[in-house]
């Protein structure tokens, strides 16, 4: 015997569905949420449609991720699965490598982008990691003459690199380009 649902239960479920839809609609109608929906999400789909099948995978990655893809490819080529990449504080990178007004912004600085692109090809360590983990780092991103380079850490340069990084607060590590501009101009 199949038990039938009562009409009252169906009505209550319908009311919950309608109220949920109204709340979701109200949330999306808020200015910031609407802006996010119309810019960020639309940009993702437009980029996907534009790139589509026009190019090879590497060309799409380079066009879609820009500088991030270039650096992660370099790190993958140089590093091995048992290497550790020490992610420098963003404030160090902003002070020394940021070119105000550059179109590509800071997409390559986000640790999440590095984690996404590098996967298991190399271990990532941030400056907030314990000192013993930072000492195991074999590579880092280093600024020379305003350009970012992949630096192999050795016994000779490790102390100087860690000392330089220690001068910058490592806790703020996910700047957006707009936040980086504000920080850069504060000095």
PDB file of C-alpha atoms in Angstrom:
ATOM      1  CA  UNK A   1       0.000   0.000   0.000  1.00  0.00           C
ATOM      2  CA  UNK A   2       1.320   3.422  -1.013  1.00  0.00           C
ATOM      3  CA  UNK A   3       0.861   6.183   1.474  1.00  0.00           C
ATOM      4  CA  UNK A   4      -0.427   9.446  -0.007  1.00  0.00           C
ATOM      5  CA  UNK A   5       0.809  12.829   1.121  1.00  0.00           C
ATOM      6  CA  UNK A   6      -1.691  15.119   2.670  1.00  0.00           C
ATOM      7  CA  UNK A   7      -2.671  18.257   0.756  1.00  0.00           C
ATOM      8  CA  UNK A   8      -1.654  20.320   3.787  1.00  0.00           C
ATOM      9  CA  UNK A   9       1.944  19.026   3.632  1.00  0.00           C
ATOM     10  CA  UNK A  10       2.132  19.799  -0.091  1.00  0.00           C
ATOM     11  CA  UNK A  11       0.867  23.332   0.582  1.00  0.00           C
ATOM     12  CA  UNK A  12       3.470  23.885   3.320  1.00  0.00           C
ATOM     13  CA  UNK A  13       6.234  22.677   0.992  1.00  0.00           C
ATOM     14  CA  UNK A  14       5.000  24.984  -1.768  1.00  0.00           C
ATOM     15  CA  UNK A  15       5.007  27.946   0.621  1.00  0.00           C
ATOM     16  CA  UNK A  16       8.585  27.102   1.703  1.00  0.00           C
ATOM     17  CA  UNK A  17       9.645  26.914  -1.936  1.00  0.00           C
ATOM     18  CA  UNK A  18       8.078  30.279  -2.771  1.00  0.00           C
ATOM     19  CA  UNK A  19       9.562  31.976   0.303  1.00  0.00           C
ATOM     20  CA  UNK A  20      12.995  30.534  -0.493  1.00  0.00           C
ATOM     21  CA  UNK A  21      12.792  31.799  -4.061  1.00  0.00           C
ATOM     22  CA  UNK A  22      11.751  35.254  -2.872  1.00  0.00           C
ATOM     23  CA  UNK A  23      14.608  35.434  -0.354  1.00  0.00           C
ATOM     24  CA  UNK A  24      17.111  34.329  -3.002  1.00  0.00           C
ATOM     25  CA  UNK A  25      15.713  36.871  -5.456  1.00  0.00           C
ATOM     26  CA  UNK A  26      15.942  39.626  -2.833  1.00  0.00           C
ATOM     27  CA  UNK A  27      19.549  38.686  -2.059  1.00  0.00           C
ATOM     28  CA  UNK A  28      20.492  38.811  -5.738  1.00  0.00           C
ATOM     29  CA  UNK A  29      18.728  42.152  -6.139  1.00  0.00           C
ATOM     30  CA  UNK A  30      21.065  43.835  -3.624  1.00  0.00           C
ATOM     31  CA  UNK A  31      23.471  46.154  -5.495  1.00  0.00           C
ATOM     32  CA  UNK A  32      26.724  44.377  -4.613  1.00  0.00           C
ATOM     33  CA  UNK A  33      25.316  40.934  -5.292  1.00  0.00           C
ATOM     34  CA  UNK A  34      23.769  42.057  -8.555  1.00  0.00           C
ATOM     35  CA  UNK A  35      27.067  43.640  -9.599  1.00  0.00           C
ATOM     36  CA  UNK A  36      28.913  40.403  -8.806  1.00  0.00           C
ATOM     37  CA  UNK A  37      26.390  38.356 -10.745  1.00  0.00           C
ATOM     38  CA  UNK A  38      26.450  40.582 -13.803  1.00  0.00           C
ATOM     39  CA  UNK A  39      30.209  41.194 -13.954  1.00  0.00           C
ATOM     40  CA  UNK A  40      32.100  38.238 -12.516  1.00  0.00           C
ATOM     41  CA  UNK A  41      29.818  35.458 -13.643  1.00  0.00           C
ATOM     42  CA  UNK A  42      29.169  37.063 -17.031  1.00  0.00           C
ATOM     43  CA  UNK A  43      32.924  37.549 -17.558  1.00  0.00           C
ATOM     44  CA  UNK A  44      33.513  33.847 -16.871  1.00  0.00           C
ATOM     45  CA  UNK A  45      30.944  32.718 -19.431  1.00  0.00           C
ATOM     46  CA  UNK A  46      31.984  35.304 -22.033  1.00  0.00           C
ATOM     47  CA  UNK A  47      35.601  34.259 -21.669  1.00  0.00           C
ATOM     48  CA  UNK A  48      34.664  30.604 -21.983  1.00  0.00           C
ATOM     49  CA  UNK A  49      32.570  31.337 -25.076  1.00  0.00           C
ATOM     50  CA  UNK A  50      35.289  33.511 -26.628  1.00  0.00           C
ATOM     51  CA  UNK A  51      38.091  31.028 -26.048  1.00  0.00           C
ATOM     52  CA  UNK A  52      35.975  27.957 -26.737  1.00  0.00           C
ATOM     53  CA  UNK A  53      37.599  25.636 -29.207  1.00  0.00           C
ATOM     54  CA  UNK A  54      39.502  28.368 -31.036  1.00  0.00           C
ATOM     55  CA  UNK A  55      42.883  27.522 -29.554  1.00  0.00           C
ATOM     56  CA  UNK A  56      44.840  24.730 -27.964  1.00  0.00           C
ATOM     57  CA  UNK A  57      44.675  24.117 -24.228  1.00  0.00           C
ATOM     58  CA  UNK A  58      47.923  25.940 -23.468  1.00  0.00           C
ATOM     59  CA  UNK A  59      46.859  29.011 -25.469  1.00  0.00           C
ATOM     60  CA  UNK A  60      43.528  29.120 -23.640  1.00  0.00           C
ATOM     61  CA  UNK A  61      45.272  28.788 -20.267  1.00  0.00           C
ATOM     62  CA  UNK A  62      47.737  31.552 -21.120  1.00  0.00           C
ATOM     63  CA  UNK A  63      44.965  33.851 -22.364  1.00  0.00           C
ATOM     64  CA  UNK A  64      42.630  33.049 -19.456  1.00  0.00           C
ATOM     65  CA  UNK A  65      45.133  33.185 -16.577  1.00  0.00           C
ATOM     66  CA  UNK A  66      47.777  35.502 -18.018  1.00  0.00           C
ATOM     67  CA  UNK A  67      50.813  35.965 -15.825  1.00  0.00           C
ATOM     68  CA  UNK A  68      49.691  33.283 -13.389  1.00  0.00           C
ATOM     69  CA  UNK A  69      50.003  30.602 -16.027  1.00  0.00           C
ATOM     70  CA  UNK A  70      53.455  31.818 -17.076  1.00  0.00           C
ATOM     71  CA  UNK A  71      54.827  31.660 -13.525  1.00  0.00           C
ATOM     72  CA  UNK A  72      53.232  28.350 -12.655  1.00  0.00           C
ATOM     73  CA  UNK A  73      54.594  26.802 -15.857  1.00  0.00           C
ATOM     74  CA  UNK A  74      58.075  28.031 -14.942  1.00  0.00           C
ATOM     75  CA  UNK A  75      57.726  26.632 -11.421  1.00  0.00           C
ATOM     76  CA  UNK A  76      56.519  23.274 -12.776  1.00  0.00           C
ATOM     77  CA  UNK A  77      59.482  23.076 -15.150  1.00  0.00           C
ATOM     78  CA  UNK A  78      62.060  23.879 -12.459  1.00  0.00           C
ATOM     79  CA  UNK A  79      60.541  22.171  -9.409  1.00  0.00           C
ATOM     80  CA  UNK A  80      60.060  18.555  -8.495  1.00  0.00           C
ATOM     81  CA  UNK A  81      57.365  16.975  -6.280  1.00  0.00           C
ATOM     82  CA  UNK A  82      59.750  16.964  -3.296  1.00  0.00           C
ATOM     83  CA  UNK A  83      60.573  20.706  -3.637  1.00  0.00           C
ATOM     84  CA  UNK A  84      58.969  23.476  -1.592  1.00  0.00           C
ATOM     85  CA  UNK A  85      58.044  26.902  -2.968  1.00  0.00           C
ATOM     86  CA  UNK A  86      58.020  29.646  -0.349  1.00  0.00           C
ATOM     87  CA  UNK A  87      55.309  32.154  -1.276  1.00  0.00           C
ATOM     88  CA  UNK A  88      56.645  35.622  -0.416  1.00  0.00           C
ATOM     89  CA  UNK A  89      54.480  38.137   1.407  1.00  0.00           C
ATOM     90  CA  UNK A  90      52.310  40.068  -1.017  1.00  0.00           C
ATOM     91  CA  UNK A  91      53.423  43.331   0.502  1.00  0.00           C
ATOM     92  CA  UNK A  92      57.000  42.495  -0.530  1.00  0.00           C
ATOM     93  CA  UNK A  93      55.849  41.827  -4.079  1.00  0.00           C
ATOM     94  CA  UNK A  94      53.694  44.950  -4.227  1.00  0.00           C
ATOM     95  CA  UNK A  95      56.526  47.151  -2.962  1.00  0.00           C
ATOM     96  CA  UNK A  96      59.148  45.715  -5.255  1.00  0.00           C
ATOM     97  CA  UNK A  97      57.469  44.328  -8.371  1.00  0.00           C
ATOM     98  CA  UNK A  98      54.127  46.099  -8.682  1.00  0.00           C
ATOM     99  CA  UNK A  99      53.801  48.407 -11.638  1.00  0.00           C
ATOM    100  CA  UNK A 100      50.964  50.775 -10.882  1.00  0.00           C
ATOM    101  CA  UNK A 101      48.465  50.859 -13.710  1.00  0.00           C
ATOM    102  CA  UNK A 102      49.541  47.505 -15.154  1.00  0.00           C
ATOM    103  CA  UNK A 103      46.598  45.817 -16.834  1.00  0.00           C
ATOM    104  CA  UNK A 104      47.196  42.296 -15.508  1.00  0.00           C
ATOM    105  CA  UNK A 105      46.998  43.249 -11.843  1.00  0.00           C
ATOM    106  CA  UNK A 106      47.856  40.637  -9.263  1.00  0.00           C
ATOM    107  CA  UNK A 107      46.181  37.486 -10.503  1.00  0.00           C
ATOM    108  CA  UNK A 108      49.463  35.559 -10.200  1.00  0.00           C
ATOM    109  CA  UNK A 109      49.900  36.501  -6.554  1.00  0.00           C
ATOM    110  CA  UNK A 110      46.884  34.690  -5.214  1.00  0.00           C
ATOM    111  CA  UNK A 111      48.022  31.586  -3.315  1.00  0.00           C
ATOM    112  CA  UNK A 112      44.802  29.892  -4.420  1.00  0.00           C
ATOM    113  CA  UNK A 113      45.828  30.336  -8.065  1.00  0.00           C
ATOM    114  CA  UNK A 114      49.228  28.831  -7.338  1.00  0.00           C
ATOM    115  CA  UNK A 115      47.606  25.904  -5.523  1.00  0.00           C
ATOM    116  CA  UNK A 116      45.168  25.411  -8.404  1.00  0.00           C
ATOM    117  CA  UNK A 117      47.767  25.435 -11.172  1.00  0.00           C
ATOM    118  CA  UNK A 118      50.599  23.643  -9.414  1.00  0.00           C
ATOM    119  CA  UNK A 119      48.578  20.839  -7.876  1.00  0.00           C
ATOM    120  CA  UNK A 120      50.943  18.176  -6.600  1.00  0.00           C
ATOM    121  CA  UNK A 121      53.896  19.234  -8.772  1.00  0.00           C
ATOM    122  CA  UNK A 122      55.502  21.162  -5.878  1.00  0.00           C
ATOM    123  CA  UNK A 123      54.676  21.870  -2.230  1.00  0.00           C
ATOM    124  CA  UNK A 124      53.701  25.431  -1.341  1.00  0.00           C
ATOM    125  CA  UNK A 125      54.625  27.151   1.916  1.00  0.00           C
ATOM    126  CA  UNK A 126      53.564  30.588   3.084  1.00  0.00           C
ATOM    127  CA  UNK A 127      55.487  32.943   5.356  1.00  0.00           C
ATOM    128  CA  UNK A 128      52.999  32.202   8.133  1.00  0.00           C
ATOM    129  CA  UNK A 129      54.220  28.579   8.225  1.00  0.00           C
ATOM    130  CA  UNK A 130      56.426  27.489  11.148  1.00  0.00           C
ATOM    131  CA  UNK A 131      60.116  28.301  10.815  1.00  0.00           C
ATOM    132  CA  UNK A 132      61.029  24.636  10.314  1.00  0.00           C
ATOM    133  CA  UNK A 133      58.798  24.484   7.213  1.00  0.00           C
ATOM    134  CA  UNK A 134      60.198  27.731   5.819  1.00  0.00           C
ATOM    135  CA  UNK A 135      63.729  26.371   6.225  1.00  0.00           C
ATOM    136  CA  UNK A 136      62.808  23.427   3.966  1.00  0.00           C
ATOM    137  CA  UNK A 137      61.915  25.753   1.056  1.00  0.00           C
ATOM    138  CA  UNK A 138      63.940  25.162  -2.089  1.00  0.00           C
ATOM    139  CA  UNK A 139      62.480  27.945  -4.290  1.00  0.00           C
ATOM    140  CA  UNK A 140      60.807  31.304  -3.909  1.00  0.00           C
ATOM    141  CA  UNK A 141      59.655  34.211  -6.065  1.00  0.00           C
ATOM    142  CA  UNK A 142      62.252  36.975  -5.812  1.00  0.00           C
ATOM    143  CA  UNK A 143      62.284  40.496  -7.226  1.00  0.00           C
ATOM    144  CA  UNK A 144      65.400  41.606  -9.092  1.00  0.00           C
ATOM    145  CA  UNK A 145      65.423  45.013 -10.814  1.00  0.00           C
ATOM    146  CA  UNK A 146      61.631  45.253 -10.559  1.00  0.00           C
ATOM    147  CA  UNK A 147      61.121  41.860 -12.244  1.00  0.00           C
ATOM    148  CA  UNK A 148      59.907  38.695 -10.623  1.00  0.00           C
ATOM    149  CA  UNK A 149      62.158  35.646 -10.876  1.00  0.00           C
ATOM    150  CA  UNK A 150      62.164  32.110  -9.572  1.00  0.00           C
ATOM    151  CA  UNK A 151      65.055  31.911  -7.109  1.00  0.00           C
ATOM    152  CA  UNK A 152      66.600  28.653  -5.945  1.00  0.00           C
ATOM    153  CA  UNK A 153      67.242  28.895  -2.218  1.00  0.00           C
ATOM    154  CA  UNK A 154      70.672  27.778  -1.068  1.00  0.00           C
ATOM    155  CA  UNK A 155      72.468  27.830   2.278  1.00  0.00           C
ATOM    156  CA  UNK A 156      74.176  31.059   1.150  1.00  0.00           C
ATOM    157  CA  UNK A 157      71.039  33.083   0.279  1.00  0.00           C
ATOM    158  CA  UNK A 158      68.319  31.523   2.485  1.00  0.00           C
ATOM    159  CA  UNK A 159      68.959  33.689   5.575  1.00  0.00           C
ATOM    160  CA  UNK A 160      69.017  36.926   3.557  1.00  0.00           C
ATOM    161  CA  UNK A 161      65.784  36.009   1.724  1.00  0.00           C
ATOM    162  CA  UNK A 162      63.947  35.061   4.932  1.00  0.00           C
ATOM    163  CA  UNK A 163      65.237  38.228   6.628  1.00  0.00           C
ATOM    164  CA  UNK A 164      63.961  40.363   3.726  1.00  0.00           C
ATOM    165  CA  UNK A 165      60.570  38.627   3.725  1.00  0.00           C
ATOM    166  CA  UNK A 166      60.375  39.037   7.513  1.00  0.00           C
ATOM    167  CA  UNK A 167      60.241  42.824   7.098  1.00  0.00           C
ATOM    168  CA  UNK A 168      56.793  42.557   5.499  1.00  0.00           C
ATOM    169  CA  UNK A 169      53.596  41.511   7.256  1.00  0.00           C
ATOM    170  CA  UNK A 170      52.745  38.069   5.848  1.00  0.00           C
ATOM    171  CA  UNK A 171      49.167  37.890   7.131  1.00  0.00           C
ATOM    172  CA  UNK A 172      47.602  39.835   4.283  1.00  0.00           C
ATOM    173  CA  UNK A 173      48.198  37.568   1.341  1.00  0.00           C
ATOM    174  CA  UNK A 174      45.203  37.851  -0.983  1.00  0.00           C
ATOM    175  CA  UNK A 175      45.065  41.372  -2.329  1.00  0.00           C
ATOM    176  CA  UNK A 176      42.845  42.259  -5.207  1.00  0.00           C
ATOM    177  CA  UNK A 177      44.318  44.721  -7.733  1.00  0.00           C
ATOM    178  CA  UNK A 178      42.249  47.556  -6.225  1.00  0.00           C
ATOM    179  CA  UNK A 179      43.534  46.758  -2.714  1.00  0.00           C
ATOM    180  CA  UNK A 180      47.098  46.567  -4.020  1.00  0.00           C
ATOM    181  CA  UNK A 181      46.765  50.046  -5.552  1.00  0.00           C
ATOM    182  CA  UNK A 182      45.564  51.449  -2.226  1.00  0.00           C
ATOM    183  CA  UNK A 183      48.388  49.740  -0.338  1.00  0.00           C
ATOM    184  CA  UNK A 184      50.980  50.823  -2.896  1.00  0.00           C
ATOM    185  CA  UNK A 185      49.915  54.446  -2.697  1.00  0.00           C
ATOM    186  CA  UNK A 186      49.959  54.479   1.149  1.00  0.00           C
ATOM    187  CA  UNK A 187      53.682  53.752   1.514  1.00  0.00           C
TER     188      UNK A 187
END
